[in-house]
């Protein structure tokens, strides 16, 4: 009986080890391929797939059924190209698409009439069409459409005449269809921003708290890992900026989302200054890691300030999603400034002084994300810092009386 229980226990332990190894391997592979980031991108851009499919079908139907074009390939192509353009910039990309088509048509028609067709003629037509397109725009969709249209005209004009006008009409139908679909099937502006912001907030808060713990224990490796983690947030910031662009497009184009404009503007402002705060946080932790590595004095106030930033961001996220603004997040930001002033007065090294300066910068950006004007935020941070420095420089007896 005892032997059986022992064997069963050994089997459970072995199974547990195997399960842990498999879980670790899966987690490692998932991290390597960036599955989490891909999944978040898929959630953000899934609506684009639906919009592209509907726009392509609508464009083909309009061109084929209403206008009688036998093979309106360019109508759905233009629709998909417009939808697939950088989210939130489709109006500009639509104009680029049409300008590119016109550039390709002008050059293609004019040159083919003079130099004829053939391999070197195609190369010449495409080169001149792209150069013309570059004089109209900096590149992108204009160049692509100009080159593609020039190839089409140079290769198909001898076989099929009269491509010019249908090509322009199809491009217009496709672009307009895309804009209509975006208006009728818009993204939810608030939801799309929240989905992109949540993982960014979670990672940023975690890295700040880990950095604060590393400063408290003077663990240079821990601070360096937190620093690297914040520098690795660029893809998530880019995803958030795409989400804001998509939300801006939705509230501008779709009547169904116009009532969200005020809420969107709040998120837009917060996101803009959050990006600046992340940039300041990167420099803050870079210098913090250097300070610990070089053995500079690390007053407790530095770690406390970084901790307060993490707490302020957590509360700021909750307030943003709930729609109930309080002054608690602002108070936490100001407490971070207080602790930084105490640390500066107590004494820091060269890198430590840069950390203090970056704490002030990050605090200013966070206050601006809460709605403060730049001058007001800078003045508040300056007064708070100087006040706490003066208090910290007072003798203990005077400090207690105050």
CSV table of N, CA and C in Angstrom, one decimal, residues 97-212:
chain,number,residue,atom,x,y,z
A,97,UNK,N,-4.6,58.2,-53.8
A,97,UNK,CA,-4.9,57.2,-54.8
A,97,UNK,C,-5.4,57.8,-56.1
A,98,UNK,N,-6.3,58.7,-56.1
A,98,UNK,CA,-6.8,59.3,-57.3
A,98,UNK,C,-5.7,60.1,-58.0
A,99,UNK,N,-4.9,60.9,-57.3
A,99,UNK,CA,-3.8,61.6,-57.9
A,99,UNK,C,-2.8,60.7,-58.6
A,100,UNK,N,-2.5,59.5,-58.0
A,100,UNK,CA,-1.6,58.6,-58.6
A,100,UNK,C,-2.2,58.0,-59.8
A,101,UNK,N,-3.5,57.7,-59.8
A,101,UNK,CA,-4.1,57.2,-61.1
A,101,UNK,C,-4.0,58.2,-62.2
A,102,UNK,N,-4.3,59.4,-61.9
A,102,UNK,CA,-4.3,60.5,-62.9
A,102,UNK,C,-2.9,60.7,-63.5
A,103,UNK,N,-1.9,60.6,-62.6
A,103,UNK,CA,-0.5,60.8,-63.0
A,103,UNK,C,-0.1,59.6,-63.9
A,104,UNK,N,-0.5,58.4,-63.6
A,104,UNK,CA,-0.1,57.3,-64.4
A,104,UNK,C,-0.8,57.3,-65.8
A,105,UNK,N,-2.1,57.8,-65.8
A,105,UNK,CA,-2.8,57.9,-67.0
A,105,UNK,C,-2.2,58.9,-68.0
A,106,UNK,N,-1.9,60.1,-67.4
A,106,UNK,CA,-1.3,61.2,-68.2
A,106,UNK,C,0.0,60.8,-68.9
A,107,UNK,N,0.9,60.3,-68.1
A,107,UNK,CA,2.2,59.9,-68.6
A,107,UNK,C,2.0,58.7,-69.5
A,108,UNK,N,1.2,57.7,-69.2
A,108,UNK,CA,1.1,56.5,-70.0
A,108,UNK,C,0.5,56.8,-71.4
A,109,UNK,N,-0.5,57.6,-71.4
A,109,UNK,CA,-1.2,57.9,-72.7
A,109,UNK,C,-0.2,58.8,-73.6
A,110,UNK,N,0.4,59.8,-72.9
A,110,UNK,CA,1.2,60.7,-73.7
A,110,UNK,C,2.4,60.0,-74.3
A,111,UNK,N,3.1,59.2,-73.5
A,111,UNK,CA,4.3,58.5,-74.0
A,111,UNK,C,4.0,57.4,-75.0
A,112,UNK,N,3.0,56.6,-74.7
A,112,UNK,CA,2.7,55.4,-75.6
A,112,UNK,C,2.4,55.9,-77.0
A,113,UNK,N,1.7,57.0,-77.1
A,113,UNK,CA,1.4,57.6,-78.4
A,113,UNK,C,2.7,58.0,-79.2
A,114,UNK,N,3.7,58.4,-78.4
A,114,UNK,CA,5.0,58.8,-79.1
A,114,UNK,C,6.0,57.7,-79.3
A,115,UNK,N,6.2,56.9,-78.2
A,115,UNK,CA,7.3,55.9,-78.3
A,115,UNK,C,6.8,54.5,-78.5
A,116,UNK,N,5.6,54.3,-78.5
A,116,UNK,CA,5.0,52.9,-78.7
A,116,UNK,C,5.1,52.0,-77.5
A,117,UNK,N,5.1,50.7,-77.7
A,117,UNK,CA,5.1,49.8,-76.6
A,117,UNK,C,6.2,48.8,-76.7
A,118,UNK,N,6.6,48.2,-75.6
A,118,UNK,CA,7.7,47.3,-75.5
A,118,UNK,C,8.4,47.3,-74.1
A,119,UNK,N,9.4,46.5,-73.9
A,119,UNK,CA,10.0,46.4,-72.6
A,119,UNK,C,10.6,47.8,-72.1
A,120,UNK,N,11.4,48.4,-73.0
A,120,UNK,CA,12.1,49.6,-72.6
A,120,UNK,C,11.1,50.8,-72.5
A,121,UNK,N,10.0,50.7,-73.3
A,121,UNK,CA,9.0,51.7,-73.2
A,121,UNK,C,8.2,51.6,-71.9
A,122,UNK,N,7.9,50.4,-71.4
A,122,UNK,CA,7.3,50.2,-70.1
A,122,UNK,C,8.1,50.8,-69.0
A,123,UNK,N,9.4,50.5,-69.1
A,123,UNK,CA,10.3,51.0,-68.1
A,123,UNK,C,10.4,52.5,-68.1
A,124,UNK,N,10.4,53.1,-69.2
A,124,UNK,CA,10.4,54.6,-69.4
A,124,UNK,C,9.2,55.2,-68.8
A,125,UNK,N,8.0,54.6,-69.2
A,125,UNK,CA,6.7,55.1,-68.8
A,125,UNK,C,6.6,55.1,-67.2
A,126,UNK,N,7.0,53.9,-66.7
A,126,UNK,CA,6.9,53.8,-65.2
A,126,UNK,C,7.8,54.8,-64.5
A,127,UNK,N,9.0,54.9,-65.0
A,127,UNK,CA,10.0,55.8,-64.3
A,127,UNK,C,9.4,57.3,-64.3
A,128,UNK,N,9.0,57.7,-65.5
A,128,UNK,CA,8.5,59.1,-65.6
A,128,UNK,C,7.2,59.3,-64.8
A,129,UNK,N,6.3,58.3,-64.8
A,129,UNK,CA,5.1,58.4,-64.0
A,129,UNK,C,5.4,58.6,-62.5
A,130,UNK,N,6.3,57.8,-62.0
A,130,UNK,CA,6.7,57.9,-60.6
A,130,UNK,C,7.3,59.2,-60.3
A,131,UNK,N,8.2,59.7,-61.2
A,131,UNK,CA,8.9,61.0,-60.9
A,131,UNK,C,7.8,62.1,-60.9
A,132,UNK,N,6.8,62.0,-61.8
A,132,UNK,CA,5.7,63.0,-61.8
A,132,UNK,C,4.9,62.9,-60.5
A,133,UNK,N,4.7,61.6,-60.0
A,133,UNK,CA,3.9,61.5,-58.8
A,133,UNK,C,4.7,62.0,-57.6
A,134,UNK,N,6.0,61.9,-57.6
A,134,UNK,CA,6.8,62.4,-56.5
A,134,UNK,C,6.8,63.9,-56.4
A,135,UNK,N,6.6,64.6,-57.6
A,135,UNK,CA,6.5,66.0,-57.5
A,135,UNK,C,5.1,66.5,-56.9
A,136,UNK,N,4.1,65.5,-56.9
A,136,UNK,CA,2.8,65.9,-56.4
A,136,UNK,C,2.7,65.5,-54.9
A,137,UNK,N,3.5,64.5,-54.5
A,137,UNK,CA,3.4,64.0,-53.1
A,137,UNK,C,4.8,63.5,-52.7
A,138,UNK,N,4.9,63.1,-51.4
A,138,UNK,CA,6.1,62.6,-50.9
A,138,UNK,C,6.3,61.1,-51.1
A,139,UNK,N,5.3,60.5,-51.6
A,139,UNK,CA,5.4,59.0,-51.9
A,139,UNK,C,4.1,58.3,-51.5
A,140,UNK,N,4.3,57.0,-51.1
A,140,UNK,CA,3.2,56.2,-50.6
A,140,UNK,C,2.3,55.8,-51.7
A,141,UNK,N,1.0,56.1,-51.4
A,141,UNK,CA,-0.1,55.6,-52.3
A,141,UNK,C,0.0,56.3,-53.7
A,142,UNK,N,0.4,57.5,-53.8
A,142,UNK,CA,0.5,58.2,-55.1
A,142,UNK,C,1.5,57.5,-56.0
A,143,UNK,N,2.7,57.1,-55.5
A,143,UNK,CA,3.7,56.5,-56.3
A,143,UNK,C,3.2,55.1,-56.7
A,144,UNK,N,2.6,54.3,-55.7
A,144,UNK,CA,2.1,53.0,-56.1
A,144,UNK,C,1.1,53.0,-57.2
A,145,UNK,N,0.1,53.9,-57.0
A,145,UNK,CA,-0.9,54.0,-58.0
A,145,UNK,C,-0.4,54.5,-59.4
A,146,UNK,N,0.5,55.5,-59.3
A,146,UNK,CA,1.1,56.0,-60.6
A,146,UNK,C,1.8,54.9,-61.3
A,147,UNK,N,2.7,54.2,-60.6
A,147,UNK,CA,3.4,53.1,-61.3
A,147,UNK,C,2.5,52.0,-61.8
A,148,UNK,N,1.6,51.6,-61.0
A,148,UNK,CA,0.6,50.5,-61.4
A,148,UNK,C,-0.2,50.9,-62.6
A,149,UNK,N,-0.7,52.1,-62.6
A,149,UNK,CA,-1.5,52.6,-63.7
A,149,UNK,C,-0.7,52.7,-65.0
A,150,UNK,N,0.6,53.2,-64.9
A,150,UNK,CA,1.4,53.3,-66.0
A,150,UNK,C,1.7,52.0,-66.6
A,151,UNK,N,2.0,51.0,-65.8
A,151,UNK,CA,2.2,49.6,-66.3
A,151,UNK,C,0.9,49.1,-67.0
A,152,UNK,N,-0.2,49.4,-66.4
A,152,UNK,CA,-1.5,48.9,-67.1
A,152,UNK,C,-1.7,49.6,-68.4
A,153,UNK,N,-1.5,50.9,-68.5
A,153,UNK,CA,-1.7,51.6,-69.8
A,153,UNK,C,-0.7,51.1,-70.8
A,154,UNK,N,0.6,50.9,-70.4
A,154,UNK,CA,1.7,50.6,-71.3
A,154,UNK,C,1.5,49.1,-71.9
A,155,UNK,N,0.9,48.3,-71.1
A,155,UNK,CA,0.8,46.9,-71.5
A,155,UNK,C,-0.5,46.5,-72.1
A,156,UNK,N,-1.6,47.2,-71.7
A,156,UNK,CA,-2.9,46.8,-72.2
A,156,UNK,C,-3.5,47.7,-73.2
A,157,UNK,N,-2.9,48.9,-73.4
A,157,UNK,CA,-3.5,49.8,-74.4
A,157,UNK,C,-3.5,49.3,-75.8
A,158,UNK,N,-2.4,48.6,-76.2
A,158,UNK,CA,-2.5,48.0,-77.6
A,158,UNK,C,-3.5,46.9,-77.8
A,159,UNK,N,-3.9,46.3,-76.7
A,159,UNK,CA,-4.9,45.2,-76.7
A,159,UNK,C,-6.3,45.7,-76.5
A,160,UNK,N,-6.5,46.6,-75.5
A,160,UNK,CA,-7.8,47.0,-75.2
A,160,UNK,C,-7.8,48.6,-75.1
A,161,UNK,N,-8.5,49.2,-75.9
A,161,UNK,CA,-8.6,50.7,-76.0
A,161,UNK,C,-9.6,51.2,-75.0
A,162,UNK,N,-9.5,52.4,-74.6
A,162,UNK,CA,-10.5,53.1,-73.8
A,162,UNK,C,-10.4,52.7,-72.3
A,163,UNK,N,-9.2,52.4,-71.8
A,163,UNK,CA,-9.1,52.0,-70.4
A,163,UNK,C,-9.1,53.3,-69.5
A,164,UNK,N,-8.8,54.4,-70.1
A,164,UNK,CA,-8.5,55.6,-69.2
A,164,UNK,C,-9.7,56.0,-68.4
A,165,UNK,N,-10.8,56.3,-69.0
A,165,UNK,CA,-11.9,56.8,-68.3
A,165,UNK,C,-12.5,55.7,-67.3
A,166,UNK,N,-12.7,54.4,-67.7
A,166,UNK,CA,-13.1,53.4,-66.8
A,166,UNK,C,-12.2,53.3,-65.6
A,167,UNK,N,-10.9,53.4,-65.8
A,167,UNK,CA,-10.0,53.2,-64.7
A,167,UNK,C,-10.2,54.3,-63.7
A,168,UNK,N,-10.4,55.6,-64.2
A,168,UNK,CA,-10.6,56.7,-63.2
A,168,UNK,C,-11.9,56.5,-62.5
A,169,UNK,N,-13.0,56.1,-63.3
A,169,UNK,CA,-14.3,55.9,-62.6
A,169,UNK,C,-14.2,54.8,-61.6
A,170,UNK,N,-13.6,53.7,-61.9
A,170,UNK,CA,-13.5,52.6,-61.0
A,170,UNK,C,-12.7,53.0,-59.7
A,171,UNK,N,-11.7,53.8,-59.9
A,171,UNK,CA,-10.9,54.2,-58.7
A,171,UNK,C,-11.8,55.1,-57.8
A,172,UNK,N,-12.5,56.0,-58.5
A,172,UNK,CA,-13.4,56.9,-57.7
A,172,UNK,C,-14.5,56.1,-57.0
A,173,UNK,N,-15.1,55.1,-57.7
A,173,UNK,CA,-16.1,54.3,-57.0
A,173,UNK,C,-15.5,53.5,-55.9
A,174,UNK,N,-14.3,52.9,-56.1
A,174,UNK,CA,-13.7,52.2,-55.0
A,174,UNK,C,-13.4,53.0,-53.8
A,175,UNK,N,-12.9,54.2,-54.0
A,175,UNK,CA,-12.5,55.1,-52.9
A,175,UNK,C,-13.8,55.5,-52.1
A,176,UNK,N,-14.8,56.0,-52.9
A,176,UNK,CA,-16.0,56.4,-52.3
A,176,UNK,C,-16.7,55.3,-51.5
A,177,UNK,N,-16.7,54.1,-52.1
A,177,UNK,CA,-17.3,52.9,-51.4
A,177,UNK,C,-16.6,52.7,-50.1
A,178,UNK,N,-15.3,52.8,-50.0
A,178,UNK,CA,-14.6,52.6,-48.8
A,178,UNK,C,-15.0,53.6,-47.7
A,179,UNK,N,-15.1,54.9,-48.1
A,179,UNK,CA,-15.5,56.0,-47.2
A,179,UNK,C,-16.9,55.7,-46.7
A,180,UNK,N,-17.8,55.3,-47.6
A,180,UNK,CA,-19.2,55.0,-47.1
A,180,UNK,C,-19.2,53.9,-46.1
A,181,UNK,N,-18.4,52.8,-46.4
A,181,UNK,CA,-18.4,51.7,-45.5
A,181,UNK,C,-17.9,52.1,-44.1
A,182,UNK,N,-16.8,52.9,-44.2
A,182,UNK,CA,-16.2,53.3,-42.9
A,182,UNK,C,-17.3,54.1,-42.1
A,183,UNK,N,-18.1,54.9,-42.8
A,183,UNK,CA,-19.1,55.7,-42.1
A,183,UNK,C,-20.3,54.8,-41.6
A,184,UNK,N,-20.6,53.7,-42.3
A,184,UNK,CA,-21.7,52.9,-41.9
A,184,UNK,C,-21.3,51.8,-41.0
A,185,UNK,N,-20.1,51.3,-41.1
A,185,UNK,CA,-19.6,50.3,-40.2
A,185,UNK,C,-18.4,50.8,-39.4
A,186,UNK,N,-18.6,51.8,-38.6
A,186,UNK,CA,-17.4,52.4,-37.9
A,186,UNK,C,-17.0,51.6,-36.7
A,187,UNK,N,-15.7,51.8,-36.3
A,187,UNK,CA,-15.2,51.3,-35.0
A,187,UNK,C,-15.9,52.0,-33.9
A,188,UNK,N,-15.9,51.4,-32.7
A,188,UNK,CA,-16.4,52.0,-31.5
A,188,UNK,C,-15.2,52.8,-31.0
A,189,UNK,N,-15.2,54.2,-31.0
A,189,UNK,CA,-14.0,54.9,-30.8
A,189,UNK,C,-13.4,54.7,-29.4
A,190,UNK,N,-14.3,54.6,-28.4
A,190,UNK,CA,-13.9,54.5,-27.0
A,190,UNK,C,-13.3,53.1,-26.8
A,191,UNK,N,-14.1,52.1,-27.2
A,191,UNK,CA,-13.6,50.7,-27.0
A,191,UNK,C,-12.3,50.4,-27.7
A,192,UNK,N,-12.1,50.9,-28.9
A,192,UNK,CA,-10.9,50.6,-29.6
A,192,UNK,C,-9.7,51.2,-28.9
A,193,UNK,N,-9.8,52.4,-28.3
A,193,UNK,CA,-8.7,53.0,-27.5
A,193,UNK,C,-8.5,52.3,-26.2
A,194,UNK,N,-9.6,51.9,-25.5
A,194,UNK,CA,-9.4,51.2,-24.3
A,194,UNK,C,-8.7,49.8,-24.5
A,195,UNK,N,-9.1,49.1,-25.5
A,195,UNK,CA,-8.4,47.8,-25.8
A,195,UNK,C,-6.9,48.0,-26.0
A,196,UNK,N,-6.6,49.0,-26.7
A,196,UNK,CA,-5.1,49.2,-27.0
A,196,UNK,C,-4.4,49.8,-25.8
A,197,UNK,N,-5.1,50.5,-24.9
A,197,UNK,CA,-4.5,51.2,-23.8
A,197,UNK,C,-4.3,50.3,-22.6
A,198,UNK,N,-5.2,49.3,-22.4
A,198,UNK,CA,-5.1,48.4,-21.2
A,198,UNK,C,-3.8,47.7,-21.1
A,199,UNK,N,-3.3,47.0,-22.1
A,199,UNK,CA,-2.0,46.3,-22.0
A,199,UNK,C,-0.9,47.2,-21.8
A,200,UNK,N,-0.9,48.4,-22.4
A,200,UNK,CA,0.1,49.4,-22.3
A,200,UNK,C,0.2,49.9,-20.9
A,201,UNK,N,-0.9,50.2,-20.3
A,201,UNK,CA,-1.0,50.7,-18.9
A,201,UNK,C,-0.5,49.6,-18.0
A,202,UNK,N,-0.9,48.3,-18.2
A,202,UNK,CA,-0.5,47.2,-17.3
A,202,UNK,C,1.0,47.0,-17.3
A,203,UNK,N,1.6,47.0,-18.5
A,203,UNK,CA,3.0,46.8,-18.6
A,203,UNK,C,3.8,48.0,-18.0
A,204,UNK,N,3.3,49.2,-18.3
A,204,UNK,CA,4.0,50.4,-17.8
A,204,UNK,C,4.0,50.5,-16.3
A,205,UNK,N,2.8,50.2,-15.7
A,205,UNK,CA,2.7,50.2,-14.2
A,205,UNK,C,3.6,49.1,-13.6
A,206,UNK,N,3.7,47.9,-14.2
A,206,UNK,CA,4.5,46.8,-13.7
A,206,UNK,C,6.0,47.2,-13.8
A,207,UNK,N,6.4,47.8,-14.9
A,207,UNK,CA,7.8,48.2,-15.0
A,207,UNK,C,8.2,49.3,-14.0
A,208,UNK,N,7.3,50.2,-13.8
A,208,UNK,CA,7.6,51.3,-12.8
A,208,UNK,C,7.7,50.8,-11.4
A,209,UNK,N,6.8,49.9,-11.0
A,209,UNK,CA,6.9,49.3,-9.7
A,209,UNK,C,8.2,48.4,-9.5
A,210,UNK,N,8.5,47.7,-10.6
A,210,UNK,CA,9.7,46.9,-10.5
A,210,UNK,C,11.0,47.8,-10.4
A,211,UNK,N,11.0,48.9,-11.2
A,211,UNK,CA,12.1,49.8,-11.1
A,211,UNK,C,12.2,50.4,-9.7
A,212,UNK,N,11.1,50.7,-9.1
A,212,UNK,CA,11.1,51.3,-7.7
A,212,UNK,C,11.6,50.3,-6.7
